[in-house]
Amino acid sequence: MRQTRVVPAPRIILAIAALVLTLAPNTPLGAQRASAAPANPRLAALKREALQDVDSRRVFTQQMIDQIFSFGELGFQETETSRYLVDVLRKNGFTVKEGIAGIPTAWVATWGSGKPVISLGSDIDDIPQASQYPAVACHLPMIQGAPGHGEGHNSGQAVNITAALAVKKIMERDHIAGTIQIWPGVAEELLGSKAYLVRAGVFKDVDVVLFSHVGSNLETAWGQAAQSGLMSVEFNFEGQSAHAAGAPWAGRSALDAVELMDVAWNFRREHLRLQQRSHYVISNGGDQPNVVPPTASVWYYFRELDYPHIRGMFAIGDTIARAAAMMTGTRLVSTRILGTAWPGYFNKPIAGAMTANIAKIGLPRWTDADQTLARAVQKELKVSPRGLDTAVAKLHGPADASYMGGGSDDIGDVSWNVPTITLRYPSNIPGLPGHNWSNAITMATPLAHEGATAGAKAQAATMLDILLTPKLVADAWDYFRTVQTKDVKYQPLMGPDDTPAIELNATTMEKYRPAMRKFYYDPTRYKTYLDQLGIKYPTLRNADGSCSATPGAGAAG
């Protein structure tokens, strides 16, 4: 029999709903109503204050970005950058320990006491052969062949330190318990330091890590990242020298072993998983053609999606290296781990809190000059000239099963030891290749300065969430323990006897640093680095197609 449903009158519905909300505030509907109301007016007020404080520090943020851009230092050789940052932090009341984990340019700055401990990190190294005049929308090296900030690592410390100072001011005044820790990602492009910071115990008492990295939007993510893990390994061979024309039969070429290893790897690559990425450079190919090379080395990056597959790739490479030595009558004298990185895995509760703050902050209001520069660079790189993003990106979830691998970042090692997220802030242009001169163009311009200020606001607001919402920290650790590390436990990809490769890039920096010093930014004389360089913002290609720092100046040399 068909039943008849009696529909209550509207007033009865409203009365019933009100009664339910009153008597059962913990039901989903009641919870939804509660979350919509301002749960902590004090926290909201402090966030507004922190954002205003960040705004007041715009010149401080700009000068830090421009200063580090002008240093342009490669991994493990960030001496000027670290000296500058340590000085800034000490002048602002932080205690700084240097030479962490046996790395001369690594340091840890702390201020405050007690829990929670909030750790802020960002990378500081740059890219080989990425020297580039800022604000010039075509390839124009400041010094031909020199390194430059073609990944934008000159901006992240400004994001973190600006945010930290704004929050520190509130903590001092209101006597809020907690500790702020700040540290640099040294030699990130070599994946060379963060696993050693983990091993040195830098994060053993940390509650949450907020990492910052340049991007083209204001966003974060949670879960398994779209990121490969990696082992960076140098294989070193030893043979016997001889006159390459007079008595080649008396020699045993270490370079032959390197070349045979590379050939064998390229054949074996066909039979590896699609998720792998592997690449190499010959770091030592001998001295000169008429001497059979007695030593030679090849440097590999082995990338995969998880620990077992990364170690498996290394094992294959090691077997091929030993076989190449046998084929050539040489010896594989050493296999040195130069860097490692776990695939990142980021914390859902902290990412949710950060995204809520991002939604309130929004993207900067880009000027016509910002958009003109962005579209000109995109056109130069032959990608869609869509300009800068004008809408905040959504919170990103875990990489799906179709992910086939890509880049790496050793923040992954940190993320498997403490709840961690990465904040990406909009100081660069969408669609660029990365690790390229074009990624340096914006990095000492108003575009970078505005993007970093937006990032500092998001960082500061989330720091206050962590300080004043104990449940957020508890939820972060619950997610870390019961979801992220329930079945997967961290174990280092490096060995217990491996040490940081702190000699890397020393020769390159010795070659270029004297010329680079002439370009160091002097904020006591110039408001901005563009002012010091005499560059108009933005500077586009000249009408005749030439590229110069001064419009109409003709082709660059």
CSV table of C-alpha atoms in Angstrom, one decimal, residues 136-138 370-383 385 387 429 441 538-541:
chain,number,residue,atom,x,y,z
A,136,VAL,CA,64.8,41.8,-18.5
A,137,ALA,CA,62.4,39.5,-20.5
A,138,CYS,CA,65.1,37.8,-22.6
A,370,ASP,CA,53.9,42.6,-13.6
A,371,GLN,CA,51.6,41.1,-16.2
A,372,THR,CA,53.5,42.6,-19.1
A,373,LEU,CA,56.8,41.0,-17.8
A,374,ALA,CA,55.1,37.7,-17.3
A,375,ARG,CA,53.6,37.5,-20.8
A,376,ALA,CA,56.8,38.7,-22.4
A,377,VAL,CA,58.8,35.9,-20.7
A,378,GLN,CA,56.2,33.3,-21.5
A,379,LYS,CA,56.3,34.4,-25.2
A,380,GLU,CA,60.1,34.3,-25.1
A,381,LEU,CA,59.9,30.7,-23.8
A,382,LYS,CA,57.3,29.8,-26.4
A,383,VAL,CA,54.6,28.8,-23.9
A,385,PRO,CA,51.3,33.9,-22.7
A,387,GLY,CA,50.3,36.0,-17.7
A,429,ILE,CA,55.8,33.1,-13.6
A,441,ILE,CA,64.1,37.1,-14.3
A,538,PRO,CA,59.9,45.7,-17.1
A,539,THR,CA,62.5,45.7,-19.9
A,540,LEU,CA,61.4,43.9,-23.1
A,541,ARG,CA,63.2,43.0,-26.3
